[in-house]
Amino acid sequence: MSLVRVSPSTRLARWLPPTAVAAAAGAACLTVALVDPSEPGRYPTCPFLALTGRWCPGCGSLRGMHHLLRGDVVAALTFNALLVAAIPLVTWGWFAWVVPRLRGPASFPLALPMLVVVLTFWLARNLPWFTALAPASPAGPAPG
């Protein structure tokens, strides 16, 4: 039985990207939890909303994440239901990326289906039949 030694620089190269992503996500969550996005001027307006008057798939995400980080799941759902549904998938995707780094190349088999869901959500929340998917108290003009 042979033991393969992994150099410290190789270990660092394997763990630095996922650690950096986790640290950035943690810092972003801390900022959104402490700085209320419902107060005007705290965060920039969505460029897609500003240009078109329509909501993008991310509209309401900051307010939704703020409420989610404070434990109010129902309020988070009213701002962006896709955000709440995506968090377990994104978390799983991060682990699916990290764990194989010890053994070999990573893959993310749900990338294409998730893209289809996001694009469908984007379209649906701007149609008159699916107004429940629009963010509560939008930060910009209501779609016409």
Coordinates of N, CA and C in Angstrom, one line a residue:
M1 N 0.8 -1.2 0.0 CA 0.0 0.0 0.0 C 0.9 1.2 0.0
S2 N 0.6 2.1 -1.0 CA 1.5 3.3 -1.0 C 0.7 4.5 -0.6
L3 N 1.3 5.4 0.1 CA 0.7 6.6 0.5 C 1.1 7.8 -0.4
V4 N 0.2 8.5 -0.9 CA 0.5 9.7 -1.7 C 0.5 10.9 -0.9
R5 N 1.6 11.6 -0.9 CA 1.7 12.9 -0.2 C 1.2 14.0 -1.0
V6 N 0.5 14.9 -0.4 CA 0.0 16.1 -1.1 C 0.7 17.3 -0.5
S7 N 1.4 18.0 -1.3 CA 2.1 19.2 -0.8 C 1.2 20.2 -0.2
P8 N 1.7 21.0 0.7 CA 0.9 22.1 1.3 C 0.4 23.1 0.2
S9 N 1.2 23.4 -0.8 CA 0.7 24.3 -1.8 C -0.4 23.7 -2.6
T10 N -0.4 22.4 -2.9 CA -1.5 21.8 -3.6 C -2.8 21.8 -2.7
R11 N -2.6 21.5 -1.4 CA -3.8 21.6 -0.5 C -4.4 23.0 -0.5
L12 N -3.5 24.0 -0.5 CA -4.0 25.4 -0.4 C -4.7 25.7 -1.7
A13 N -4.2 25.2 -2.9 CA -4.8 25.5 -4.2 C -6.2 24.8 -4.3
R14 N -6.3 23.7 -3.6 CA -7.6 23.0 -3.6 C -8.7 23.7 -2.7
W15 N -8.2 24.2 -1.6 CA -9.2 24.7 -0.6 C -9.4 26.2 -0.7
L16 N -8.4 26.9 -1.3 CA -8.6 28.4 -1.3 C -9.8 28.9 -2.0
P17 N -10.1 28.4 -3.3 CA -11.4 28.9 -3.9 C -12.7 28.6 -3.1
P18 N -12.9 27.4 -2.6 CA -14.2 27.2 -1.9 C -14.2 28.0 -0.6
T19 N -13.0 28.2 0.1 CA -13.0 28.9 1.3 C -13.2 30.4 1.0
A20 N -12.7 30.9 -0.1 CA -12.9 32.3 -0.5 C -14.4 32.5 -0.8
V21 N -15.0 31.6 -1.5 CA -16.5 31.7 -1.8 C -17.3 31.7 -0.5
A22 N -17.0 30.8 0.4 CA -17.7 30.7 1.6 C -17.5 32.0 2.4
A23 N -16.3 32.5 2.5 CA -16.1 33.8 3.2 C -16.8 35.0 2.6
A24 N -16.8 35.0 1.3 CA -17.5 36.1 0.6 C -19.0 36.0 0.8
A25 N -19.5 34.8 0.8 CA -21.0 34.6 1.0 C -21.3 35.0 2.4
G26 N -20.5 34.6 3.4 CA -20.7 34.9 4.8 C -20.7 36.4 5.0
A27 N -19.7 37.1 4.4 CA -19.6 38.6 4.5 C -20.9 39.3 3.9
A28 N -21.3 38.8 2.7 CA -22.5 39.3 2.1 C -23.7 39.1 2.9
C29 N -23.9 37.9 3.5 CA -25.0 37.6 4.4 C -25.0 38.5 5.6
L30 N -23.8 38.7 6.2 CA -23.7 39.6 7.4 C -24.1 41.0 7.0
T31 N -23.7 41.5 5.9 CA -24.0 42.9 5.5 C -25.5 43.0 5.3
V32 N -26.1 42.0 4.5 CA -27.6 42.1 4.3 C -28.4 42.0 5.5
A33 N -27.9 41.2 6.5 CA -28.6 41.0 7.7 C -28.6 42.3 8.6
L34 N -27.5 43.0 8.5 CA -27.3 44.2 9.4 C -27.8 45.5 8.7
V35 N -27.8 45.6 7.4 CA -28.1 46.8 6.7 C -29.4 46.5 5.9
D36 N -30.5 47.1 6.4 CA -31.9 46.8 5.8 C -32.0 47.3 4.4
P37 N -32.2 46.4 3.4 CA -32.3 46.9 2.0 C -33.6 47.6 1.7
S38 N -34.6 47.6 2.7 CA -35.9 48.3 2.5 C -35.7 49.8 2.6
E39 N -34.6 50.2 3.2 CA -34.4 51.7 3.4 C -33.8 52.2 2.1
P40 N -34.4 53.2 1.5 CA -33.9 53.8 0.3 C -32.4 54.3 0.4
G41 N -31.7 54.1 -0.7 CA -30.3 54.5 -0.8 C -29.3 53.6 -0.2
R42 N -29.7 52.5 0.4 CA -28.7 51.6 1.0 C -28.0 50.7 0.0
Y43 N -28.8 50.3 -1.0 CA -28.3 49.4 -2.1 C -28.7 50.0 -3.4
P44 N -27.9 49.7 -4.5 CA -28.3 50.2 -5.8 C -29.6 49.5 -6.3
T45 N -30.3 50.3 -7.2 CA -31.5 49.7 -7.8 C -31.1 48.7 -8.9
C46 N -32.0 47.7 -9.1 CA -31.7 46.7 -10.1 C -31.7 47.4 -11.5
P47 N -30.6 47.2 -12.2 CA -30.5 47.9 -13.5 C -31.6 47.4 -14.5
F48 N -31.9 46.2 -14.5 CA -33.0 45.7 -15.4 C -34.3 46.3 -15.1
L49 N -34.6 46.4 -13.8 CA -35.9 47.1 -13.4 C -35.8 48.6 -13.8
A50 N -34.7 49.2 -13.5 CA -34.6 50.6 -13.9 C -34.8 50.9 -15.4
L51 N -34.2 50.0 -16.2 CA -34.3 50.2 -17.7 C -35.6 49.8 -18.3
T52 N -36.2 48.7 -17.7 CA -37.4 48.1 -18.4 C -38.7 48.3 -17.6
G53 N -38.6 48.5 -16.3 CA -39.8 48.5 -15.5 C -40.3 47.1 -15.2
R54 N -39.6 46.1 -15.5 CA -39.9 44.7 -15.3 C -39.0 44.1 -14.2
W55 N -39.5 43.1 -13.5 CA -38.6 42.5 -12.5 C -37.8 41.4 -13.1
C56 N -36.5 41.4 -12.6 CA -35.6 40.3 -13.0 C -35.8 39.2 -12.0
P57 N -35.2 38.0 -12.2 CA -35.3 36.9 -11.2 C -34.8 37.3 -9.8
G58 N -33.9 38.2 -9.8 CA -33.3 38.6 -8.5 C -34.0 39.7 -7.8
C59 N -34.9 40.4 -8.4 CA -35.6 41.5 -7.7 C -36.3 41.0 -6.5
G60 N -36.1 41.7 -5.4 CA -36.6 41.3 -4.1 C -35.7 40.4 -3.3
S61 N -34.6 40.0 -3.9 CA -33.7 39.0 -3.2 C -33.0 39.6 -2.0
L62 N -32.6 40.8 -2.1 CA -31.9 41.4 -0.9 C -32.9 41.6 0.2
R63 N -34.1 42.0 0.0 CA -35.1 42.2 1.0 C -35.5 40.8 1.5
G64 N -35.6 39.8 0.6 CA -36.0 38.4 1.0 C -34.9 37.8 1.9
M65 N -33.6 38.0 1.5 CA -32.5 37.5 2.2 C -32.4 38.1 3.6
H66 N -32.7 39.4 3.6 CA -32.6 40.2 4.9 C -33.6 39.5 5.9
H67 N -34.9 39.2 5.4 CA -35.9 38.6 6.3 C -35.5 37.2 6.6
L68 N -35.0 36.5 5.6 CA -34.6 35.1 5.8 C -33.5 35.0 6.9
L69 N -32.5 35.8 6.8 CA -31.4 35.8 7.8 C -31.9 36.3 9.2
R70 N -33.1 36.9 9.3 CA -33.6 37.3 10.6 C -34.7 36.3 11.0
G71 N -34.9 35.2 10.2 CA -35.8 34.1 10.6 C -37.2 34.2 10.1
D72 N -37.5 35.2 9.3 CA -38.9 35.4 8.8 C -39.0 34.8 7.4
V73 N -39.3 33.5 7.3 CA -39.3 32.8 6.1 C -40.5 33.2 5.2
V74 N -41.7 33.5 5.9 CA -42.9 33.9 5.1 C -42.6 35.2 4.4
A75 N -42.0 36.2 5.1 CA -41.7 37.5 4.5 C -40.7 37.3 3.4
A76 N -39.7 36.4 3.6 CA -38.7 36.2 2.5 C -39.4 35.6 1.3
L77 N -40.4 34.7 1.5 CA -41.1 34.1 0.3 C -41.9 35.2 -0.4
T78 N -42.4 36.2 0.3 CA -43.2 37.3 -0.4 C -42.3 38.2 -1.3
F79 N -41.0 38.3 -0.9 CA -40.1 39.1 -1.7 C -39.5 38.4 -2.9
N80 N -39.1 37.1 -2.7 CA -38.6 36.3 -3.8 C -38.6 34.9 -3.4
A81 N -39.6 34.2 -3.9 CA -39.8 32.7 -3.6 C -38.6 31.9 -4.2
L82 N -38.1 32.3 -5.4 CA -37.0 31.6 -6.0 C -35.8 31.6 -5.1
L83 N -35.5 32.7 -4.5 CA -34.4 32.8 -3.6 C -34.5 31.7 -2.5
V84 N -35.6 31.7 -1.9 CA -35.8 30.7 -0.8 C -35.7 29.3 -1.3
A85 N -36.2 29.0 -2.5 CA -36.1 27.7 -3.0 C -34.7 27.3 -3.5
A86 N -33.9 28.4 -3.9 CA -32.6 28.1 -4.4 C -31.5 27.9 -3.4
I87 N -31.7 28.4 -2.2 CA -30.7 28.3 -1.1 C -30.3 26.9 -0.9
P88 N -31.2 25.9 -0.7 CA -30.7 24.5 -0.5 C -29.9 24.0 -1.7
L89 N -30.4 24.4 -2.9 CA -29.6 23.9 -4.1 C -28.3 24.5 -4.2
V90 N -28.1 25.8 -3.9 CA -26.9 26.5 -4.0 C -25.9 25.9 -2.9
T91 N -26.4 25.6 -1.8 CA -25.6 25.0 -0.7 C -25.2 23.6 -1.1
W92 N -26.1 22.9 -1.7 CA -25.7 21.5 -2.2 C -24.6 21.7 -3.3
G93 N -24.8 22.7 -4.2 CA -23.8 22.9 -5.2 C -22.5 23.2 -4.7
W94 N -22.4 24.0 -3.6 CA -21.1 24.3 -3.0 C -20.5 23.1 -2.5
F95 N -21.2 22.2 -1.8 CA -20.7 21.0 -1.2 C -20.3 20.0 -2.4
A96 N -21.1 20.0 -3.4 CA -20.7 19.2 -4.6 C -19.5 19.6 -5.3
W97 N -19.1 20.9 -5.1 CA -17.9 21.5 -5.6 C -16.7 21.2 -4.7
V98 N -16.9 21.3 -3.4 CA -15.9 21.2 -2.4 C -15.4 19.7 -2.2
V99 N -16.4 18.8 -2.0 CA -16.0 17.4 -1.6 C -15.2 16.7 -2.7
P100 N -15.5 16.8 -4.0 CA -14.7 16.2 -5.0 C -13.3 16.8 -5.1
R101 N -13.1 18.0 -4.6 CA -11.8 18.6 -4.8 C -10.7 17.7 -4.1
L102 N -11.1 16.9 -3.2 CA -10.2 16.0 -2.5 C -9.9 14.8 -3.4
R103 N -10.8 14.5 -4.3 CA -10.7 13.2 -5.1 C -10.5 13.4 -6.6
G104 N -11.0 14.5 -7.1 CA -10.9 14.7 -8.6 C -11.8 15.8 -9.0
P105 N -12.1 15.9 -10.3 CA -12.8 17.0 -10.9 C -14.3 17.0 -10.4
A106 N -14.8 18.2 -10.2 CA -16.1 18.4 -9.7 C -17.1 18.6 -10.9
S107 N -18.3 18.2 -10.7 CA -19.3 18.5 -11.7 C -20.6 19.0 -11.0
F108 N -21.4 19.6 -11.7 CA -22.7 20.2 -11.2 C -23.8 19.8 -12.1
P109 N -24.4 18.7 -12.0 CA -25.4 18.2 -13.0 C -26.7 19.0 -13.0
L110 N -26.9 19.8 -12.0 CA -28.2 20.6 -12.0 C -28.1 22.0 -12.6
A111 N -26.9 22.3 -13.2 CA -26.7 23.7 -13.7 C -27.7 24.0 -14.8
L112 N -27.9 23.2 -15.8 CA -28.9 23.5 -16.8 C -30.3 23.5 -16.3
P113 N -30.8 22.5 -15.6 CA -32.1 22.6 -15.1 C -32.4 23.9 -14.2
M114 N -31.4 24.3 -13.4 CA -31.5 25.5 -12.6 C -31.6 26.7 -13.5
L115 N -30.9 26.8 -14.6 CA -31.0 27.9 -15.5 C -32.4 28.0 -16.1
V116 N -32.9 26.8 -16.5 CA -34.3 26.8 -17.0 C -35.3 27.3 -16.0
V117 N -35.2 26.9 -14.7 CA -36.1 27.4 -13.7 C -35.9 28.9 -13.5
V118 N -34.7 29.4 -13.5 CA -34.5 30.9 -13.3 C -35.2 31.6 -14.4
L119 N -34.9 31.2 -15.7 CA -35.5 31.9 -16.8 C -37.0 31.8 -16.8
T120 N -37.6 30.7 -16.4 CA -39.1 30.5 -16.4 C -39.6 31.4 -15.3
F121 N -39.0 31.5 -14.1 CA -39.4 32.4 -13.0 C -39.3 33.8 -13.5
W122 N -38.3 34.2 -14.2 CA -38.1 35.6 -14.7 C -39.3 36.0 -15.6
L123 N -39.7 35.1 -16.5 CA -40.8 35.4 -17.4 C -42.1 35.4 -16.6
A124 N -42.3 34.4 -15.8 CA -43.6 34.2 -15.1 C -43.9 35.4 -14.2
R125 N -42.9 35.9 -13.4 CA -43.2 36.9 -12.5 C -43.6 38.3 -13.1
N126 N -43.4 38.4 -14.4 CA -43.7 39.6 -15.2 C -45.0 39.4 -16.0
L127 N -45.7 38.3 -15.8 CA -46.9 38.1 -16.5 C -48.1 38.4 -15.6
P128 N -49.2 38.9 -16.1 CA -50.3 39.3 -15.2 C -50.9 38.1 -14.4
W129 N -50.8 36.9 -14.9 CA -51.4 35.7 -14.3 C -50.6 35.2 -13.1
F130 N -49.4 35.7 -12.9 CA -48.5 35.2 -11.8 C -48.0 36.4 -11.0
T131 N -48.9 37.3 -10.6 CA -48.5 38.4 -9.8 C -48.1 38.0 -8.4
A132 N -48.4 36.8 -8.0 CA -48.0 36.4 -6.6 C -46.4 36.2 -6.6
L133 N -45.8 36.0 -7.8 CA -44.4 35.8 -7.9 C -43.6 37.2 -7.9
A134 N -44.3 38.3 -8.0 CA -43.7 39.6 -8.0 C -43.3 39.9 -6.6
P135 N -42.2 40.7 -6.4 CA -41.8 41.0 -5.1 C -42.8 41.9 -4.4
A136 N -42.9 41.8 -3.1 CA -43.8 42.6 -2.3 C -43.2 44.0 -2.2
S137 N -44.0 45.0 -2.3 CA -43.6 46.4 -2.3 C -42.3 46.6 -3.1
P138 N -42.5 46.6 -4.4 CA -41.3 46.7 -5.3 C -40.5 48.0 -5.0
A139 N -39.2 48.0 -5.3 CA -38.4 49.1 -5.1 C -38.4 50.1 -6.3
G140 N -39.1 49.7 -7.3 CA -39.2 50.5 -8.5 C -40.6 50.6 -9.0
P141 N -40.7 51.0 -10.3 CA -42.1 51.1 -10.9 C -42.7 49.8 -11.1
A142 N -44.0 49.7 -11.0 CA -44.8 48.5 -11.2 C -44.8 48.2 -12.7
P143 N -44.7 46.9 -13.0 CA -44.7 46.6 -14.5 C -46.0 47.0 -15.1
G144 N -46.0 47.5 -16.3 CA -47.2 47.9 -17.0 C -47.7 47.0 -17.9

